[in-house]
Coordinates of C-alpha atoms in Angstrom, one line a residue:
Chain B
X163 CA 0.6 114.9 13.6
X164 CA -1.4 113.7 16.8
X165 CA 2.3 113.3 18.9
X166 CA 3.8 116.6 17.3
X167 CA 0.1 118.2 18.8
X168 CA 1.0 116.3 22.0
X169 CA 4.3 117.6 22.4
X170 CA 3.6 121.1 21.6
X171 CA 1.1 121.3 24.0
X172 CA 3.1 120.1 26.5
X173 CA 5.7 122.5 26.0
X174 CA 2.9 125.3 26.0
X175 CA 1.6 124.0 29.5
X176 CA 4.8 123.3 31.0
X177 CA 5.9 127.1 30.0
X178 CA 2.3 128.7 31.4
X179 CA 2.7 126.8 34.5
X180 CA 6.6 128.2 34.7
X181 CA 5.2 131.5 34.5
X182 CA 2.4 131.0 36.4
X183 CA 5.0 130.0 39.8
X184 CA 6.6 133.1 38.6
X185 CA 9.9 130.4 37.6
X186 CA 10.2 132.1 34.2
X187 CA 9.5 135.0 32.0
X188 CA 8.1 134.4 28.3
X189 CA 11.5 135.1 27.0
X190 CA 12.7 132.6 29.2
X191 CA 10.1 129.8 27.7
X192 CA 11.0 131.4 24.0
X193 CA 14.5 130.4 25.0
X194 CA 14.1 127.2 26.3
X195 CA 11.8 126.3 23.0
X196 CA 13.3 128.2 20.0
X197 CA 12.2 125.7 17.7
X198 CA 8.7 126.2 19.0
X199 CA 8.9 129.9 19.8
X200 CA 6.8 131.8 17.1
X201 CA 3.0 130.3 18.4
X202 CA 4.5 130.1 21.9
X203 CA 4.8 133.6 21.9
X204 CA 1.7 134.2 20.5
X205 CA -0.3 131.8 23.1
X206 CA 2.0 132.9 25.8
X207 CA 0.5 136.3 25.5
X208 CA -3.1 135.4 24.8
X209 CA -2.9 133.7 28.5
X210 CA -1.3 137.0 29.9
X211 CA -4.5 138.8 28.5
X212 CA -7.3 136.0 29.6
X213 CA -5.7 136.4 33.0
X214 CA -6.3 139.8 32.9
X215 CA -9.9 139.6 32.2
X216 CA -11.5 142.5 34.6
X217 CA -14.2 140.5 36.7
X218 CA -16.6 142.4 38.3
X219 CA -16.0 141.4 42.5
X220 CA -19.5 140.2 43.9
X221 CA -21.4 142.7 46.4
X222 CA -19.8 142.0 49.8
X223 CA -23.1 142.4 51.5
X224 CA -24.5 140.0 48.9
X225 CA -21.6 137.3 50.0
X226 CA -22.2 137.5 53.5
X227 CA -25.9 137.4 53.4
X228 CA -25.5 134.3 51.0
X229 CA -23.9 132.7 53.7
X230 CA -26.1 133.5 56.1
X231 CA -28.9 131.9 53.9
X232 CA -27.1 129.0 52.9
X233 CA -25.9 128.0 56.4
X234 CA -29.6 128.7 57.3
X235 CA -30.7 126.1 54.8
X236 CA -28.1 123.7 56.3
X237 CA -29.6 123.8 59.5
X238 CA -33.3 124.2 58.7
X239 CA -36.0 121.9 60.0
X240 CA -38.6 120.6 58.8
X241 CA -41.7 122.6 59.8
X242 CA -45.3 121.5 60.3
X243 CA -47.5 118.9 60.4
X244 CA -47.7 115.9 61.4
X245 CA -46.3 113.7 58.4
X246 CA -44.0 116.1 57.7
X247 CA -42.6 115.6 61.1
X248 CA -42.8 112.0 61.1
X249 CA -40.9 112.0 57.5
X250 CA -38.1 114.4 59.1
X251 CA -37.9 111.6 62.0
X252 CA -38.2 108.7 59.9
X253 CA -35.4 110.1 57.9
X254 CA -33.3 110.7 60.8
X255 CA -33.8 107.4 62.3
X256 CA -32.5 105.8 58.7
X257 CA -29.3 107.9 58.3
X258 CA -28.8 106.5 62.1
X259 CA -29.0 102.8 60.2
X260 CA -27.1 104.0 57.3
X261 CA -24.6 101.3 57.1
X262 CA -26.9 98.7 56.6
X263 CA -29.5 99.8 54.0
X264 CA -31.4 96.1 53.5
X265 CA -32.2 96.6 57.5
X266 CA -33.5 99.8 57.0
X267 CA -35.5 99.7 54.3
X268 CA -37.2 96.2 55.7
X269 CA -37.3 98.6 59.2
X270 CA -38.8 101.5 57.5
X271 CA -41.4 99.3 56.1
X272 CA -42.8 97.9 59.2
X273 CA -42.5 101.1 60.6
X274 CA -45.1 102.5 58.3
X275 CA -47.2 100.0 58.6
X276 CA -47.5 100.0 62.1
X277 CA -48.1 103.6 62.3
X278 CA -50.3 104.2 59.5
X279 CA -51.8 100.1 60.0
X280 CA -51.9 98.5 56.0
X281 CA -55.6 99.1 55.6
X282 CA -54.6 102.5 55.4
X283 CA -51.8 102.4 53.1
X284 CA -53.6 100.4 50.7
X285 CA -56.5 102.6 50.6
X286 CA -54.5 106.1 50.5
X287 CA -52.8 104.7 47.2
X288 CA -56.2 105.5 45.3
X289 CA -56.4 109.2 47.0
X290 CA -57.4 111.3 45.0
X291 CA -56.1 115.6 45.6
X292 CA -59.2 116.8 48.4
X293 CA -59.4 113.2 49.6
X294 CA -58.7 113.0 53.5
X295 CA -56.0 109.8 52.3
X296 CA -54.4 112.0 50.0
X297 CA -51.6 113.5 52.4
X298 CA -50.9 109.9 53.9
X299 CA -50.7 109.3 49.9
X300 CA -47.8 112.0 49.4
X301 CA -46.4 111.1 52.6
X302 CA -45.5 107.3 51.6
X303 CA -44.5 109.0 48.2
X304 CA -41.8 110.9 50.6
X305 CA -40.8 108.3 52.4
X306 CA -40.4 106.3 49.1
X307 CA -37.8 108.9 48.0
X308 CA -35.6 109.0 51.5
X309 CA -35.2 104.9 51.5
X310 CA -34.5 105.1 47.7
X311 CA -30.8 105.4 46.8
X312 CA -29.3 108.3 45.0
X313 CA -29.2 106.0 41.8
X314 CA -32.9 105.3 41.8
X315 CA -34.1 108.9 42.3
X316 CA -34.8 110.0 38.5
X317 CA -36.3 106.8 38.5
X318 CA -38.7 107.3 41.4
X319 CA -39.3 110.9 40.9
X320 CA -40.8 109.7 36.7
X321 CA -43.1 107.3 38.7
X322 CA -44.6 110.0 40.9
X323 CA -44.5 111.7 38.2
X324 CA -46.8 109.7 36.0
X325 CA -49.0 109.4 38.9
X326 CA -49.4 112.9 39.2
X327 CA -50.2 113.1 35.7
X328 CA -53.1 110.1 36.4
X329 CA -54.2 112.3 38.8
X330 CA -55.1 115.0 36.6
X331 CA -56.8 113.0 34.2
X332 CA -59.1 111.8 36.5
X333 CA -59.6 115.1 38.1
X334 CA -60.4 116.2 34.2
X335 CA -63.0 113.3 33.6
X336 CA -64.4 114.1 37.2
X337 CA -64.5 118.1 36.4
X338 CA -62.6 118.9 39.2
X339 CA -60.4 121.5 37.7
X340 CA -59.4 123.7 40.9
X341 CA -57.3 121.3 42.1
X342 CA -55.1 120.5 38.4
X343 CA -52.9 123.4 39.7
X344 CA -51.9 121.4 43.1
X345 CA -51.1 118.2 41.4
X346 CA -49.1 119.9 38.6
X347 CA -47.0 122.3 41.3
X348 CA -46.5 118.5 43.1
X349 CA -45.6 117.3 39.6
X350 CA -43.0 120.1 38.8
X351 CA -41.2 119.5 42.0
X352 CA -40.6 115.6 40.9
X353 CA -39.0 117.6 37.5
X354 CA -36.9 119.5 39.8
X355 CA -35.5 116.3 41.7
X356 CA -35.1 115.0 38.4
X357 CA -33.3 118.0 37.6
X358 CA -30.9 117.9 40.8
X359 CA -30.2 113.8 40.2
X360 CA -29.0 114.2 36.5
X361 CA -26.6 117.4 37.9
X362 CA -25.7 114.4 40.3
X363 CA -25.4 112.0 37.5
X364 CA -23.0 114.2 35.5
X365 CA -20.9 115.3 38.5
X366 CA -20.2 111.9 39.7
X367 CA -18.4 110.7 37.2
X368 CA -18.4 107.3 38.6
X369 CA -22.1 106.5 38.0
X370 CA -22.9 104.8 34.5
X371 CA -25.7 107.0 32.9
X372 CA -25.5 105.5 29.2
X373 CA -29.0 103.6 29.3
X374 CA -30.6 105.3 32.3
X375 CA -30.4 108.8 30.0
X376 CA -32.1 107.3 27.3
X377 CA -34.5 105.8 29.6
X378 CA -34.9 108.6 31.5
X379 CA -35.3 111.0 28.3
X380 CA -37.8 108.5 26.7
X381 CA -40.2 109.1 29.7
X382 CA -40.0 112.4 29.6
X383 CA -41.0 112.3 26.3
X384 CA -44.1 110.0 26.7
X385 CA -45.2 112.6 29.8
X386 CA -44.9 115.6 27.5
X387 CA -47.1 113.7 25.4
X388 CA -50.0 112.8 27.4
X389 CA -49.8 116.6 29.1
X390 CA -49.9 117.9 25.7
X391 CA -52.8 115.7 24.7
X392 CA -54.3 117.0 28.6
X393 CA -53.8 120.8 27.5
X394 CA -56.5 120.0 25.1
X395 CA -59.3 118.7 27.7
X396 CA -58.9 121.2 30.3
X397 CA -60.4 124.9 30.3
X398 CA -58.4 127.5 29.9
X399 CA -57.7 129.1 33.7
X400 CA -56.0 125.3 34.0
X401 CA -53.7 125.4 30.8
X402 CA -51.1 127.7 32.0
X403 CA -50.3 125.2 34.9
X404 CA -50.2 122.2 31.9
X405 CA -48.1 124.3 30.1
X406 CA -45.5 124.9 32.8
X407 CA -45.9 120.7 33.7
X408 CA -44.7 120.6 29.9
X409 CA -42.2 122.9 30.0
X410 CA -40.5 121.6 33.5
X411 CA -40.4 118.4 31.8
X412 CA -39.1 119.7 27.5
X413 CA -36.1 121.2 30.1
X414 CA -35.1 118.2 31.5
X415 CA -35.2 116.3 28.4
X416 CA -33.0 119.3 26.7
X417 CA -30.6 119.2 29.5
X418 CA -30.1 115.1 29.1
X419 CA -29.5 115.3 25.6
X420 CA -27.2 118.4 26.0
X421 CA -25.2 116.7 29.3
X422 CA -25.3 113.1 28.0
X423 CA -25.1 113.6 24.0
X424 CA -23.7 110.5 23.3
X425 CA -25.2 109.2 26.7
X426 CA -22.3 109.7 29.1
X427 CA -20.9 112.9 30.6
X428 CA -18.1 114.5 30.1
X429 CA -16.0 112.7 27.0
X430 CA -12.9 112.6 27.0
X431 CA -10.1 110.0 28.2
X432 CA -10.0 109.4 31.4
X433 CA -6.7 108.4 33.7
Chain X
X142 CA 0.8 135.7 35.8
X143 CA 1.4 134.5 39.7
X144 CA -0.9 132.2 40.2
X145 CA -2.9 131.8 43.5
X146 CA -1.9 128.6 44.5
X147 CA -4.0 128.5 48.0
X148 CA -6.5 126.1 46.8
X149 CA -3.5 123.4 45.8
X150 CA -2.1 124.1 49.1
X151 CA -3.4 121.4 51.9
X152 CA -5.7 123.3 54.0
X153 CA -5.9 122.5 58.0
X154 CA -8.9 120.6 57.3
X155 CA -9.7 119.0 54.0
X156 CA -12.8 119.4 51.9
X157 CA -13.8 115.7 52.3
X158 CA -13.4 115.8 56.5
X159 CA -15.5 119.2 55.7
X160 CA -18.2 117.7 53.4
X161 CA -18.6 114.5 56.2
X162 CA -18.8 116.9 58.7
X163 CA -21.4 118.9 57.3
X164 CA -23.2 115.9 56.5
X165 CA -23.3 115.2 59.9
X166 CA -24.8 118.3 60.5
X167 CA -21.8 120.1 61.6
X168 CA -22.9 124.1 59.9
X169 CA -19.8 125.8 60.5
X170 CA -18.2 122.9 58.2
X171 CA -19.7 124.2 55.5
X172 CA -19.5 127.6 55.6
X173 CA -15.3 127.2 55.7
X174 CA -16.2 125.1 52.1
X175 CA -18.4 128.2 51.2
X176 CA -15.2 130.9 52.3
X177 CA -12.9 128.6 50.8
X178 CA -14.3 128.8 47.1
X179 CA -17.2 131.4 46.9
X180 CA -15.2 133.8 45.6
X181 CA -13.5 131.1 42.9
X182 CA -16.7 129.7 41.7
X183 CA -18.2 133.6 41.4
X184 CA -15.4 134.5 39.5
X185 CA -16.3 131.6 36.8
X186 CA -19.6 132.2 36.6
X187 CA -19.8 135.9 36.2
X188 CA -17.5 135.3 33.1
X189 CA -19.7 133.2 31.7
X190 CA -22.5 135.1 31.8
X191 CA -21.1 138.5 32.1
X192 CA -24.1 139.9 34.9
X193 CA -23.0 140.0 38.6
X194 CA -26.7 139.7 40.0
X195 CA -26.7 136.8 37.7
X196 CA -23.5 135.8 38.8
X197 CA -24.4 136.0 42.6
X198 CA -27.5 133.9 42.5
X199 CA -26.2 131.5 40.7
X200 CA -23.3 131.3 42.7
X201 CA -25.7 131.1 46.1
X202 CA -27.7 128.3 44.2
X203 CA -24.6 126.0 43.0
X204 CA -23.7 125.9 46.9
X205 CA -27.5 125.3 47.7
X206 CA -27.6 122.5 45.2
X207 CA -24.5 120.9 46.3
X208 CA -25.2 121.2 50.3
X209 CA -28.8 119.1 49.4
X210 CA -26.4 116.9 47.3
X211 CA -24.2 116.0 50.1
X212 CA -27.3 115.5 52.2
X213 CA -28.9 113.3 50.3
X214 CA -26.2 111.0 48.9
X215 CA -25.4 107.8 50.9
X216 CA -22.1 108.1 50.3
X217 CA -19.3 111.3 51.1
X218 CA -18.3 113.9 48.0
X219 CA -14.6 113.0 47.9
X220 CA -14.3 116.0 45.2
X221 CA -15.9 118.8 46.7
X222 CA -14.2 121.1 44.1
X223 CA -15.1 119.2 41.5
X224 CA -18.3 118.3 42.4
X225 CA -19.0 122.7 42.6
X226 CA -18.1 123.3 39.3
X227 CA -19.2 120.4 37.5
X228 CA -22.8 121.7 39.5
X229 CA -21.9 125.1 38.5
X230 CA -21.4 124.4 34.5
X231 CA -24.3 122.6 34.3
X232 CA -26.2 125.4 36.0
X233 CA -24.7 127.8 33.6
X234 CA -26.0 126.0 30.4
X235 CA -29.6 125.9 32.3
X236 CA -29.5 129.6 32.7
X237 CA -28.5 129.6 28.9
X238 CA -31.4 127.7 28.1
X239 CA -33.9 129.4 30.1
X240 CA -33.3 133.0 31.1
X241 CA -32.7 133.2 27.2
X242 CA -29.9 135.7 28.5
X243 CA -27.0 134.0 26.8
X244 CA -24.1 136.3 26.2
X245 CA -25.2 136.7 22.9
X246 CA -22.6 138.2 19.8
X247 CA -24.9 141.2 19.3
X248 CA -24.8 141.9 23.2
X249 CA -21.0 141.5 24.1
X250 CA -20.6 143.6 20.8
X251 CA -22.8 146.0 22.4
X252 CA -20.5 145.3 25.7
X253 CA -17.5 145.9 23.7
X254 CA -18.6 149.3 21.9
X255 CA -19.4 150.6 25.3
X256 CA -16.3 149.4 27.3
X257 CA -13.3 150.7 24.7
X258 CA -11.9 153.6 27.0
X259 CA -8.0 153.5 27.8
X260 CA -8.5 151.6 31.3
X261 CA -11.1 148.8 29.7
X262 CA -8.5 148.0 27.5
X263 CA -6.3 144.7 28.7
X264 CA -3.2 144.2 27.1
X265 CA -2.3 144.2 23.2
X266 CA -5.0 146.4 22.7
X267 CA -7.7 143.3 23.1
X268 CA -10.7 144.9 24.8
X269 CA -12.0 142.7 27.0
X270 CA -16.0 142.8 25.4
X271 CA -14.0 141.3 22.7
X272 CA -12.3 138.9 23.9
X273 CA -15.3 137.2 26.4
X274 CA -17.3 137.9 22.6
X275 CA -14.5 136.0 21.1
X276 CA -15.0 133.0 23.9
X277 CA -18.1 132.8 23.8
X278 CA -18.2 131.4 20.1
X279 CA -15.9 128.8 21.4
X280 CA -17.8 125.1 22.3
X281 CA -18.7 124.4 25.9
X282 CA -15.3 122.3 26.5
X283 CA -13.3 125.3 24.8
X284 CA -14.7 127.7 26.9
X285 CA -15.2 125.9 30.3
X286 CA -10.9 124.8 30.4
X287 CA -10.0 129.1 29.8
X288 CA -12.8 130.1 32.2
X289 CA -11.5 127.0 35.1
X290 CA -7.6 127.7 33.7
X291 CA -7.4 131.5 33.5
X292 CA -10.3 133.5 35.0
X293 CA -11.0 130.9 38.1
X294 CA -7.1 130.5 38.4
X295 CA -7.2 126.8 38.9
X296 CA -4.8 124.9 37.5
X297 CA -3.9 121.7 35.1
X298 CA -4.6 119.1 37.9
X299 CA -7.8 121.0 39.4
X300 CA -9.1 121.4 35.5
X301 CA -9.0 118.2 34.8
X302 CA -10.3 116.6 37.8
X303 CA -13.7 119.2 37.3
X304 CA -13.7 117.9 33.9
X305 CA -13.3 114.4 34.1
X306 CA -10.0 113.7 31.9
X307 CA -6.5 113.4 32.2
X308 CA -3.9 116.1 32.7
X309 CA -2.6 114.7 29.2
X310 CA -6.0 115.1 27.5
X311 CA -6.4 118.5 29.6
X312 CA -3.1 120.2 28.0
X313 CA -4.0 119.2 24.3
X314 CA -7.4 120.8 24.9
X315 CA -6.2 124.0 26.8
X316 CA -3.7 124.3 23.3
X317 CA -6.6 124.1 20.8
X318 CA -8.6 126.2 22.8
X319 CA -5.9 128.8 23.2
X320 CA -5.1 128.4 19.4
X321 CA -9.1 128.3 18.5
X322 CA -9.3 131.3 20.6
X323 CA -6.4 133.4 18.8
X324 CA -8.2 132.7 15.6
X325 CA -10.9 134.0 16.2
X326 CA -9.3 137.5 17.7
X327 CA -7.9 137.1 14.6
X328 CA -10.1 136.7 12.2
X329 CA -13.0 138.2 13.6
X330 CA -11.5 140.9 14.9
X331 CA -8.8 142.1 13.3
X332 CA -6.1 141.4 16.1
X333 CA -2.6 140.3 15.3
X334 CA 0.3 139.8 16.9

């Protein structure tokens, strides 16, 4: 049953790519496959009608402005500040090294320590949000994510993750609830890089995402259920930022499980 | 049925030399990879979610996605294509998930009430509400091989590389969703041949 399926299907694609080059007409594929011609003719016309499915044409002015953005975004620099321009030059100065990754990370390293000295870096690691450490805090963070591979970033970004959400536990037990919304924006942006690495995951079909899914997922899970135990300390002006921390997080976990259901992409054969 | 063939043809410059150039910070590189397939990768999203605002800010955000993805990857995006529409289907089930605007039955039914005047109508009498209706209760896979194969005019060898299988695998699936497909016009809606 599985060959006869095989060979019929053939038949059908070889006759809608024959009409597709404009080589034959249906009748002509009808011809060629008698034996086959009742559900070719049938399919055969079903592909006449999906290709001519009216699609409404996009808004010229939208296309061209589009562009206009998107090459902007290609070429934007990174504005402000003083880590913020160090990251964009430290990040520059790696891609320079590219081909030799151990170098740069070991060169990165030393770099940071010499500029921010390792007094510094030790004591920013317990900055809290308000604290004058806590931007050289988020800057190492940053840095952490440019040296790190693409294969480690889901990885890296749960870490921060769970350190944002240590963050708003003790700003709970110290009462310092105006700053929860800060820590939780910071934490929805490490769901969004999570976000963009499992798209990257599942486009690159050469990455093995079996076990890093589930381990991935798992984390998730454990985060929506410390926030959810959180949305129960905090007053109420501070849930609604909780809530969207749990909700950033409940859509990555559904998109895993919905990309990676048996814990790889895709799923069929491949050549 | 003639197909478009200008994105099987070899272009002056390929989408890989683009992609490295872009990475390199070359801008003009990637908008020819923007001209070269906006209008493709519009054409398969607005099917799937049958809104052109929707469609246009998805399609601006799939190119966003993928222009931070070449940036940040180590190595180049040898399958540009692929790697747009892969981004682009994934987006799509997002937008499903969250916007809660999936092209529902009730709301393509609505679609197709409104749309059956002479000039709506495609050929054999299937009004198109019906028919994206009738895709849409097809599974991803079904749907994403008609909407790549038929709407976005790509063909067997470009499907299959976006979808990560074999041209063998690719026809098998492109018959059962053609066949799934008919039985449902079918069934569901009355249309026979």
């Amino acid at each position: 049953m599985a060959i006869m399926i095989d060979i019929f299907a053939s038949k059908l694609a070889d006759c809608v790519e024959s009409i597709e080059g404009g080589e034959f007409t249906i009748q002509d594929c009808l011809q060629k496959y008698p034996e086959d011609s009742e559900e070719l003719e049938q399919l055969l016309n079903l592909v006449v009608v999906l290709e001519n499915i009216p699609v409404k044409p996009p808004d010229e002015d939208f296309e061209r402005e589009a562009r206009a953005r998107i090459l902007s975004a290609s070429s934007e620099q990174n504005p402000g500040g003083f880590f913020t321009w160090l990251k964009g030059g430290l990040a520059g100065f790696a891609a320079l090294l590219s081909p030799r990754p151990a170098f740069r990370l070991g060169l990165l390293a030393v770099l940071l320590v010499v500029l921010l000295g390792s007094g510094v870096m030790y004591a920013s690691a317990q900055a809290m949000p308000g604290d004058f450490l806590y931007p050289v805090k988020i800057f190492i963070e940053d840095a952490r994510s440019i040296i790190s591979g693409d294969d480690k970033e889901a990885d890296l970004q749960i870490d921060l993750s769970k350190q944002r959400i240590k963050e708003v536990d003790r700003l709970i037990d110290d009462h310092k609830f105006e700053n929860i919304p800060d820590v939780v924006e910071r934490y929805v942006r490490h769901m969004d890089k999570i976000s963009t690495a499992i798209d990257s995951q599942s486009s690159d079909q050469e990455v093995a995402t079996d076990e890093k899914s589930e381990v991935i997922s798992s984390e998730l899970r454990k985060n929506i259920e410390v926030l959810e135990e959180l949305l129960d300390k905090v007053p109420d002006e501070a849930k609604p930022a909780i809530e969207n921390a749990i909700e950033a997080s409940s859509k990555n976990q559904d998109k895993l499980n919905e990309l990676f259901p048996d814990g790889k992409p895709g799923g069929g054969p491949k050549d | 049925m003639n197909r478009n063939t200008r994105f099987s043809d070899s272009p002056l410059t390929t989408d890989t030399e683009l992609v490295k150039q872009t990475k390199q910070g070359k801008i003009s590189a990637y908008g020819e990879l923007y001209d070269r397939y906006f209008k493709q990768l519009y054409r398969y999203i607005y099917f799937r979610v049958q809104n052109q605002e929707e469609a246009e800010d998805l399609t601006e955000m799939v190119f966003l996605r993928t222009l931070e993805a070449i940036r940040r990857r180590r190595g180049t995006i040898d399958n540009f294509q692929g790697w747009l529409f892969r981004t682009a289907h994934n987006l799509v089930i997002d937008h499903y998930r969250t916007e809660k605007s999936q092209v529902s039955l009730e709301k393509i039914a609505e679609l197709s009430d409104s749309k059956k005047t002479p000039e709506r109508q495609v050929q054999h009498n299937i009004d198109s509400g019906e028919l994206v209706c009738a895709i849409a209760t097809l599974s991803p896979e079904f749907q994403q091989i008609i909407t790549c194969r038929f709407v976005s005019d790509m063909s067997h060898a470009e499907t299959a590389k976006i979808m990560g299988i074999n041209q063998g695998y690719l026809r098998v699936l492109q018959f059962r969703a053609l066949r799934q497909l008919r039985k449902v016009l079918t069934e569901e809606f009355g249309h026979h041949d």
